[in-house]
Short mmCIF file of C-alpha atoms and ligand atoms in Angstrom, two decimals:
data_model
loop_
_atom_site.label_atom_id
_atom_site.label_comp_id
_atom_site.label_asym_id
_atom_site.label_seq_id
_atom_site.Cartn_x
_atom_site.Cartn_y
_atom_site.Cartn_z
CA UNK R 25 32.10 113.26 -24.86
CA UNK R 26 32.84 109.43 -24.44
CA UNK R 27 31.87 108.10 -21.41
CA UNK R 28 34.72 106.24 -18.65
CA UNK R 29 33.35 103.28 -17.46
CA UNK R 30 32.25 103.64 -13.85
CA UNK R 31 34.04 100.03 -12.79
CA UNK R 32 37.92 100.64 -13.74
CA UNK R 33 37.74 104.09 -14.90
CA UNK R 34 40.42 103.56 -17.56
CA UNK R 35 38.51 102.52 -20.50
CA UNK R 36 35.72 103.47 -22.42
CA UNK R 37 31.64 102.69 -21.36
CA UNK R 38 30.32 100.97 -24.18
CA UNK R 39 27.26 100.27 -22.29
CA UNK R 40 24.85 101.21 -19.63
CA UNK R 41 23.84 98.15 -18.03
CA UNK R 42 20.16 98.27 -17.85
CA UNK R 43 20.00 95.81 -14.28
CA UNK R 44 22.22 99.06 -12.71
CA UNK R 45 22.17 101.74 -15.00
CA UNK R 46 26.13 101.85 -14.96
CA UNK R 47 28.19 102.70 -17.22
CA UNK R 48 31.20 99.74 -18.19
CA UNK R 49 33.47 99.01 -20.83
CA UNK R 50 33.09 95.20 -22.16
CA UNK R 51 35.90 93.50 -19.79
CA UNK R 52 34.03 95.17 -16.94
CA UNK R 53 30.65 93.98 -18.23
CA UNK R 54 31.59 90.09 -18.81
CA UNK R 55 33.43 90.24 -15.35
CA UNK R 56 29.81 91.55 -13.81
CA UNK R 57 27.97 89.31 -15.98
CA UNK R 58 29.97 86.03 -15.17
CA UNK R 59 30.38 87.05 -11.31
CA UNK R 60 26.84 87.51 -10.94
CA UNK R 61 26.37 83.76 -12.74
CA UNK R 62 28.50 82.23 -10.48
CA UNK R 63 26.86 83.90 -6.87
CA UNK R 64 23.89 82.65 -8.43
CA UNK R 65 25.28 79.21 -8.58
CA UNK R 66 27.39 79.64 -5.18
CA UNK R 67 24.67 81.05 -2.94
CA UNK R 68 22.04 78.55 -4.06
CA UNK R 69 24.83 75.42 -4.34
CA UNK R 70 23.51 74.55 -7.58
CA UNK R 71 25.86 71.97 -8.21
CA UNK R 72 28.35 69.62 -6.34
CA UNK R 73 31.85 68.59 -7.52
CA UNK R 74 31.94 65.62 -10.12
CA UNK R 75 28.89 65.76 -11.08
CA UNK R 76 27.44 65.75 -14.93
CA UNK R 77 25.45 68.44 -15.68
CA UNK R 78 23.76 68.33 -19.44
CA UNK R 79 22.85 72.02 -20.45
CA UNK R 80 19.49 72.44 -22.33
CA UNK R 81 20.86 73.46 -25.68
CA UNK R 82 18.35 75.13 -27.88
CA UNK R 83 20.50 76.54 -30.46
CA UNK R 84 18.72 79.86 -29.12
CA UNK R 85 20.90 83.03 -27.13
CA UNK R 86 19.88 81.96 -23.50
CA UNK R 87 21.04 78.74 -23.90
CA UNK R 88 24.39 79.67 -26.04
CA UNK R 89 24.98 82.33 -23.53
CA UNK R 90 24.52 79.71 -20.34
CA UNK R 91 26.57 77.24 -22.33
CA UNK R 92 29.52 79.49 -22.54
CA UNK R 93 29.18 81.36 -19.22
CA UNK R 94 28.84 77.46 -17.50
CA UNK R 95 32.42 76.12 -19.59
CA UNK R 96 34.21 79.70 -18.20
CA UNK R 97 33.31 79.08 -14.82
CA UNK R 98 33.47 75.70 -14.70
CA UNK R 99 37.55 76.43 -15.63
CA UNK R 100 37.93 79.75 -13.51
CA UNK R 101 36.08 78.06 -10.49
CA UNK R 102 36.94 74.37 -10.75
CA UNK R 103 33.58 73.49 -10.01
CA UNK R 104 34.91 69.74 -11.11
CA UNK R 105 31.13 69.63 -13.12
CA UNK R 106 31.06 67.47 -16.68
CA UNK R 107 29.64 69.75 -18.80
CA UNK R 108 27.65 68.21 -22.30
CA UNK R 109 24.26 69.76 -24.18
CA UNK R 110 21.24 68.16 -24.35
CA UNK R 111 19.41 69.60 -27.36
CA UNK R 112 15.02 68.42 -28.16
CA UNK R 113 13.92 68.47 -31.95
CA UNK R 114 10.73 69.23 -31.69
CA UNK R 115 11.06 68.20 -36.12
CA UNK R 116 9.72 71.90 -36.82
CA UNK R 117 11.20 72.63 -40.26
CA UNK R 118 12.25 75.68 -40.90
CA UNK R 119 12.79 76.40 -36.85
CA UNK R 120 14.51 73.72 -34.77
CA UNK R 121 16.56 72.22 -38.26
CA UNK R 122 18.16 75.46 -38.19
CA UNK R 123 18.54 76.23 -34.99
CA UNK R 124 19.96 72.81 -34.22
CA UNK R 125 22.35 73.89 -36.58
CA UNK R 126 24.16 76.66 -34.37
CA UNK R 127 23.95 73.76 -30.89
CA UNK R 128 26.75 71.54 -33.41
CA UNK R 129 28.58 74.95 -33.91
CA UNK R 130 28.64 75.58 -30.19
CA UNK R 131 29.24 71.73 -29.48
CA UNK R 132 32.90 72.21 -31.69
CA UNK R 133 33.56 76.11 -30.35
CA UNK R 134 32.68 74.55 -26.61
CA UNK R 135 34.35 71.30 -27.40
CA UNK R 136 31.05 69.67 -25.44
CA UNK R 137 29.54 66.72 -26.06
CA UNK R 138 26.00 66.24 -27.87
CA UNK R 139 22.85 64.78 -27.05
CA UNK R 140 19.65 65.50 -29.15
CA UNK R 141 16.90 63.32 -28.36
CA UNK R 142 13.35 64.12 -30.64
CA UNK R 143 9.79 64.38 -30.69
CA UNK R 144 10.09 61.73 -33.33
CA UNK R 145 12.02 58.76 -32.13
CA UNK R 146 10.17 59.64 -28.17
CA UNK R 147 6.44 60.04 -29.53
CA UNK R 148 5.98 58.94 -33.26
CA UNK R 149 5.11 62.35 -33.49
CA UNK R 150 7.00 65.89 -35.28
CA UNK R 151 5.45 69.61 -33.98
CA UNK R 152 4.68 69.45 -38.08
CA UNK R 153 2.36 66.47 -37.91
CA UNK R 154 0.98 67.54 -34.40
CA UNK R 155 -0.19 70.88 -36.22
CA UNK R 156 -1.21 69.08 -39.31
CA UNK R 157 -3.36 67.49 -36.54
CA UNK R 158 -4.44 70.45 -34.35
CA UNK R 159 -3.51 73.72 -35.86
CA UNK R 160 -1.70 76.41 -34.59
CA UNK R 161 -3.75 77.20 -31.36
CA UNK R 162 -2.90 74.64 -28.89
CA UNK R 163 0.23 73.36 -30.75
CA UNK R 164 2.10 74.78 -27.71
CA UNK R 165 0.51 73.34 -24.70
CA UNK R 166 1.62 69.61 -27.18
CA UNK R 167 5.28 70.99 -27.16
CA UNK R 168 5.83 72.26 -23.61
CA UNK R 169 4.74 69.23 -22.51
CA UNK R 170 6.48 66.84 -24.62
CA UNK R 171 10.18 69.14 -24.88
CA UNK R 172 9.91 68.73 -20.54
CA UNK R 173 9.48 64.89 -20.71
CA UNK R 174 12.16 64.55 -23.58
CA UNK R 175 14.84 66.77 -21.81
CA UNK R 176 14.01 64.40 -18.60
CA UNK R 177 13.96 61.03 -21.04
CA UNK R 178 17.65 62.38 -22.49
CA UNK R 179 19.13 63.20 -18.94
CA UNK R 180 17.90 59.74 -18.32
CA UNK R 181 19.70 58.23 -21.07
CA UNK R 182 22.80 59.95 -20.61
CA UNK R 183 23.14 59.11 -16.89
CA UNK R 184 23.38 63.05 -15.71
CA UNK R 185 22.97 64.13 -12.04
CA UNK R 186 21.29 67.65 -13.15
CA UNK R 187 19.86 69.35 -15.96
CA UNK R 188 20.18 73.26 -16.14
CA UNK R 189 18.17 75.41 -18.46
CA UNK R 190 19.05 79.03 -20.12
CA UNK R 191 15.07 80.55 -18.25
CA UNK R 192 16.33 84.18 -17.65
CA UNK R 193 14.64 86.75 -15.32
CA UNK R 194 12.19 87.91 -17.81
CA UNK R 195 11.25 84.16 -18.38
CA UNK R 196 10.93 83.72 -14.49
CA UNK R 197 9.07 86.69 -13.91
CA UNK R 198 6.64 85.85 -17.12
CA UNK R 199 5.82 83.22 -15.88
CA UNK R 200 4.76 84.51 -12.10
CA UNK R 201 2.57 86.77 -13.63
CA UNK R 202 1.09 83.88 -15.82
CA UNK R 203 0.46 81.85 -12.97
CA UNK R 204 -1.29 84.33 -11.30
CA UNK R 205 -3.33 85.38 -14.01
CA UNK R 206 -4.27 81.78 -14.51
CA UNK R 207 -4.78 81.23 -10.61
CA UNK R 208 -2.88 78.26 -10.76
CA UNK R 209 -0.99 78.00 -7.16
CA UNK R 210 0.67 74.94 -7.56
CA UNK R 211 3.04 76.10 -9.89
CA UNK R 212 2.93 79.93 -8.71
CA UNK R 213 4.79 78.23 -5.83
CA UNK R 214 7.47 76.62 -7.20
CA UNK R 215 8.10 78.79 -10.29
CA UNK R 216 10.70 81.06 -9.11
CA UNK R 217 12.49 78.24 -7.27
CA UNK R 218 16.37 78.68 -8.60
CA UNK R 219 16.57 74.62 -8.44
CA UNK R 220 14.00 72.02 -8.10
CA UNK R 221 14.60 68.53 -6.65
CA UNK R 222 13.89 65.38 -8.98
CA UNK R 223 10.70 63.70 -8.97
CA UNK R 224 8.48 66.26 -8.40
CA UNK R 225 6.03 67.72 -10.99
CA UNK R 226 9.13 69.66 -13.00
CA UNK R 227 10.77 66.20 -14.05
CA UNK R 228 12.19 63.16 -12.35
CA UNK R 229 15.89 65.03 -12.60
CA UNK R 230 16.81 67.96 -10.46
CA UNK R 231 16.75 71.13 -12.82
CA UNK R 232 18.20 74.76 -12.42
CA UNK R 233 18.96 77.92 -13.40
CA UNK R 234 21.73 79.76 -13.15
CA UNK R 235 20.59 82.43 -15.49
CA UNK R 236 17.76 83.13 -13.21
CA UNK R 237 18.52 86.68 -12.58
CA UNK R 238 20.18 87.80 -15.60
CA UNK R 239 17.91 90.30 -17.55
CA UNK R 240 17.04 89.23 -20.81
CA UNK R 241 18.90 92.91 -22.42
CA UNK R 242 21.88 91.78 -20.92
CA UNK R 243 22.30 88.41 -22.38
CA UNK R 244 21.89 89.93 -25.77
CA UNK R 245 24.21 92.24 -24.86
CA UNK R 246 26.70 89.66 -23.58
CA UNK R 247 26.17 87.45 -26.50
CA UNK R 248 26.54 90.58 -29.01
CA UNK R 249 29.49 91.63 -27.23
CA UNK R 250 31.49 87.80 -27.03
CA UNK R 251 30.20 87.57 -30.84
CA UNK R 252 28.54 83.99 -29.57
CA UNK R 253 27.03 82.39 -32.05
CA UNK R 254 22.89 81.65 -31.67
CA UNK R 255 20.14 81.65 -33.79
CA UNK R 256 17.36 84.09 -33.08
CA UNK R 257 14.56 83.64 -35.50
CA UNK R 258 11.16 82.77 -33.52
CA UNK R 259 9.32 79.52 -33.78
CA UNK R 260 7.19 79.32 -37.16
CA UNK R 261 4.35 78.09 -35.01
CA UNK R 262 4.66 80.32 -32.07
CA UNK R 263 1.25 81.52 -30.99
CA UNK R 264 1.49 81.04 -27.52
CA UNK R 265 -0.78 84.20 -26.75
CA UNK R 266 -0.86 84.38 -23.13
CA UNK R 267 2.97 84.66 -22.36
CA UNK R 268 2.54 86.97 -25.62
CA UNK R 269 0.47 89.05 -23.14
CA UNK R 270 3.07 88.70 -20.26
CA UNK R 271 5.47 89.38 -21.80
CA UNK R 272 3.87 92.81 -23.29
CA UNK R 273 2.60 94.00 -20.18
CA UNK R 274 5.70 93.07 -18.81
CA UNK R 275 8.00 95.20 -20.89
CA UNK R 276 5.65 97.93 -20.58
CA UNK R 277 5.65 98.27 -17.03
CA UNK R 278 9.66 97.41 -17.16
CA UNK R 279 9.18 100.78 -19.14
CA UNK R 280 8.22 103.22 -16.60
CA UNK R 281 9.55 101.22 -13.42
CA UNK R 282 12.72 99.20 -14.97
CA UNK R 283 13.23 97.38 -11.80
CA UNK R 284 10.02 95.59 -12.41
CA UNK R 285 11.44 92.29 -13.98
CA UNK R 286 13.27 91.65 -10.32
CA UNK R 287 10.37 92.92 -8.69
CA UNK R 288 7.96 90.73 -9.42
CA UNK R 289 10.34 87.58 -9.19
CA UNK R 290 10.73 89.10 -5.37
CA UNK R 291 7.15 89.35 -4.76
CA UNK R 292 6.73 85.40 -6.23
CA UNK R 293 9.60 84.36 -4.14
CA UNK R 294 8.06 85.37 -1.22
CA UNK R 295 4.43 84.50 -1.36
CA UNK R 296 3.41 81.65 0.95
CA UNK R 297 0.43 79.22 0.53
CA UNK R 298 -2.00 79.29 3.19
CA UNK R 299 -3.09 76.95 5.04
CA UNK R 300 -4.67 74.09 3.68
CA UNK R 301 -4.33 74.60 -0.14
CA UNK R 302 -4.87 71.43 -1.53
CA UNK R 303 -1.59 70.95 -4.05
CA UNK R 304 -1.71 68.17 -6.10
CA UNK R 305 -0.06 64.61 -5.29
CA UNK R 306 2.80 63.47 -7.12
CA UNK R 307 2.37 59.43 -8.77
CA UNK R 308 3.30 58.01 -11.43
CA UNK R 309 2.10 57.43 -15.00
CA UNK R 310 0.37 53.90 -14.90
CA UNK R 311 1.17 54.29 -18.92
CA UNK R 312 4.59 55.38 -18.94
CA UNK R 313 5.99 55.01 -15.35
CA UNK R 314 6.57 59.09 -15.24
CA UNK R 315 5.95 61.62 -12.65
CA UNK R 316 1.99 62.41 -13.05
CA UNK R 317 -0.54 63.84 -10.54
CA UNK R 318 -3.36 61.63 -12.40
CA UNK R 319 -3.74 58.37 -13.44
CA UNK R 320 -1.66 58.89 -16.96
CA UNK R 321 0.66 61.79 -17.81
CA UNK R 322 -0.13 64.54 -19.34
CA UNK R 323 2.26 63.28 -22.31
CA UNK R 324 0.48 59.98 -22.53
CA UNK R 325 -3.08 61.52 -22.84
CA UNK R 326 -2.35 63.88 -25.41
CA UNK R 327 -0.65 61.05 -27.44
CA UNK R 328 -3.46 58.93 -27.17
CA UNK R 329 -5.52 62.02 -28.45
CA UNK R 330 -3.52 62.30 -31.00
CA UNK R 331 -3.38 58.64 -31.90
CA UNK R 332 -6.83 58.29 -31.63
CA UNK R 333 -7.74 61.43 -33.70
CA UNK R 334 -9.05 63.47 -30.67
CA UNK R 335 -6.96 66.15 -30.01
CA UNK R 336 -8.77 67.94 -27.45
CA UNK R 337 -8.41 65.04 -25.03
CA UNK R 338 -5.48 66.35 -23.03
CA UNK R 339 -6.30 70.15 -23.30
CA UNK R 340 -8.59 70.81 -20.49
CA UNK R 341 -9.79 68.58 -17.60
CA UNK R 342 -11.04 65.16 -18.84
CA UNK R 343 -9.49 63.62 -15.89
CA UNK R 344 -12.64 61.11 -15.28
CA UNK R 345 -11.79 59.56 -18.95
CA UNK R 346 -8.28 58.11 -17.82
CA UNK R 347 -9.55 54.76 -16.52
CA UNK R 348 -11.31 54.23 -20.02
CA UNK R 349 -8.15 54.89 -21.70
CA UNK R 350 -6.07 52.86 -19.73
CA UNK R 351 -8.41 49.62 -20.34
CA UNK R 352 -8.44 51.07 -23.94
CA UNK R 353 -12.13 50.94 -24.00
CA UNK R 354 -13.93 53.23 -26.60
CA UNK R 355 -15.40 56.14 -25.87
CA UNK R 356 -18.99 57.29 -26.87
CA UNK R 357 -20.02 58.76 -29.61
CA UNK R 358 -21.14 61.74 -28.20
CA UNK R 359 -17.60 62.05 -26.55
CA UNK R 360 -15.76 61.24 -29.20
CA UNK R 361 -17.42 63.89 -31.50
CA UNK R 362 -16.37 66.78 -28.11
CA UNK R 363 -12.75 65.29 -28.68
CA UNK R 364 -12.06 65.68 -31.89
CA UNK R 365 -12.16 69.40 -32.83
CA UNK R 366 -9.68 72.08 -31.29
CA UNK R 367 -11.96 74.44 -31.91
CA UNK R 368 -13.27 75.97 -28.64
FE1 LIG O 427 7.00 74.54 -29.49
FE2 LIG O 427 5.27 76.58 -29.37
FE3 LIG O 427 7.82 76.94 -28.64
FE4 LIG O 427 7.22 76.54 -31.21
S1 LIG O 427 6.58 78.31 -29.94
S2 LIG O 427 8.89 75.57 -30.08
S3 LIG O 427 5.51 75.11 -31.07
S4 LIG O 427 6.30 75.64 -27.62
ZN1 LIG O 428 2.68 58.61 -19.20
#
């Protein structure tokens, strides 16, 4: 027997929602979906009025799906925000080319403007050189750190007051477990922040997200429902095992307890540092001029590693090298041979 949906009883439930376990038909859903966006954004006074907000446009469904939710309220709301995508090519054939593709069809269906800065024209480097380079075992820890400098570089360029990325709360709560996995408390403390000020160790412009509490199910189910058009293929190089494995063990124990996603962004939310945890001081780059807790940014090592041929310079702690670098004296032998392999 079909199903009423349990919001206006006077249509038909074409899904349960798996945040509530109710039943709705789709105008119920994207009224939910949208409201729940926008306390998100109210409650946490994400943005102010007038000012230019450049969405991080991957091409990918979190992204397409904040893109669209951000031009509806925007109009419903009259938030007063300039809305324009900011998409990173990594230059990963077969990946970002396409997937680029769908950010210019959303650009003309959003009628947004476009921004895509790359790895390229920013480093002198593609992802497909860097791998040439490395391989496909750190490739990752090169990317995240480069595609969070470029989306800062691009706001830069285009003058915006905020960026605001498509992390959802399977992202969010990933990455708590990650962090404490990887006992790293500096950034177990400011991960489940909804916003984060500029100049601190996220990026020199304030960043948010609104889609912080949306469950990853239902922004496939939003975007399958609106017919919103992303591109869903995974990266060609994507080995990043460890949120593999949080991910997993995530969705495992979202299977037995499915209130586990918002669970465990509760119990990072509320965790306090004790006192006197050292946390690391914010400089800047004496390279680059960017936001860095060491001498150079992480960025600028791992370029010079891969300039120089010795990849395994910025992955891991080789902290006491910087100084060297900077006077671009050579390194010894000895080091030099450590450096080079990404084998480890
Ligand atoms: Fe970059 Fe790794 Fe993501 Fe691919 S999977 S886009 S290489 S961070
Ligand atoms: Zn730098």
């Amino acid at each position: 027997m079909p199903v009423q949906c349990s919001s206006c009883a006077c249509s038909r439930a074409v899904l349960k929602r798996p945040k509530t376990g109710h039943s709705l038909c789709k105008g119920c859903f994207f009224w939910a979906f949208e409201e729940e966006t926008h306390r998100t954004i109210t409650s946490a006074r994400l943005f102010d009025r007038g000012e230019t907000v450049a969405i991080g446009a991957s091409g990918g469904k979190d992204s397409t799906v904040l893109a669209y939710v951000l031009k509806v309220l925007n109009e419903r709301y009259d938030y007063g925000l300039n809305l324009l995508l900011l998409s990173v090519d990594e230059g990963i054939t077969g990946y970002r080319d396409h997937s680029l593709e769908a950010v210019k069809t959303n650009q003309q269906q959003y009628d947004l403007p476009l921004k895509i800065v790359s790895y390229e024209e920013l480093y002198g480097w593609t992802m497909d050189a860097i791998v040439k380079q490395v391989g496909v075992k750190n490739n990752c820890t090169f990317c995240g750190v480069f595609r969070r400098q470029a989306l800062d570089r691009g706001a830069v360029m285009l003058n915006v007051d905020k960026i605001c990325t498509g992390h959802n709360a399977d992202d969010v709560a990933e990455t708590v477990l990650m962090n404490v996995l990887r006992g790293d408390v500096a950034r177990l403390n400011r991960c489940t922040a909804v916003s984060t000020a500029g100049g601190g160790s996220d990026g020199v412009v304030p960043r948010c997200k609104p889609l912080k509490y949306a469950y990853e199910k239902e922004i496939v189910l939003y975007a399958y429902f609106k017919k919103l058009h992303y591109f869903s293929t995974e990266c060609v190089y994507s080995p990043n095992a460890y949120r593999g494995h949080a991910r997993t063990f995530l969705k495992d124990l979202e299977a037995v307890r499915p209130s586990a996603i918002a669970d465990v962004i509760h119990s990072g939310e509320n965790l306090s540092l004790k006192e006197g945890v050292k946390m690391p001081v914010q400089g800047t780059c004496s390279r680059c001029g960017y936001i860095s807790s060491q001498a150079l940014c992480k960025s600028c090592v791992l370029l010079e590693g891969l300039n120089r041929g010795l990849p395994k310079l910025g992955i891991g702690k080789h902290h006491r090298l910087h100084g060297r670098i900077l006077a671009r004296q050579p390194l010894t032998p000895v080091e030099e041979e450590k450096m080079k392999t990404l084998e480890f």
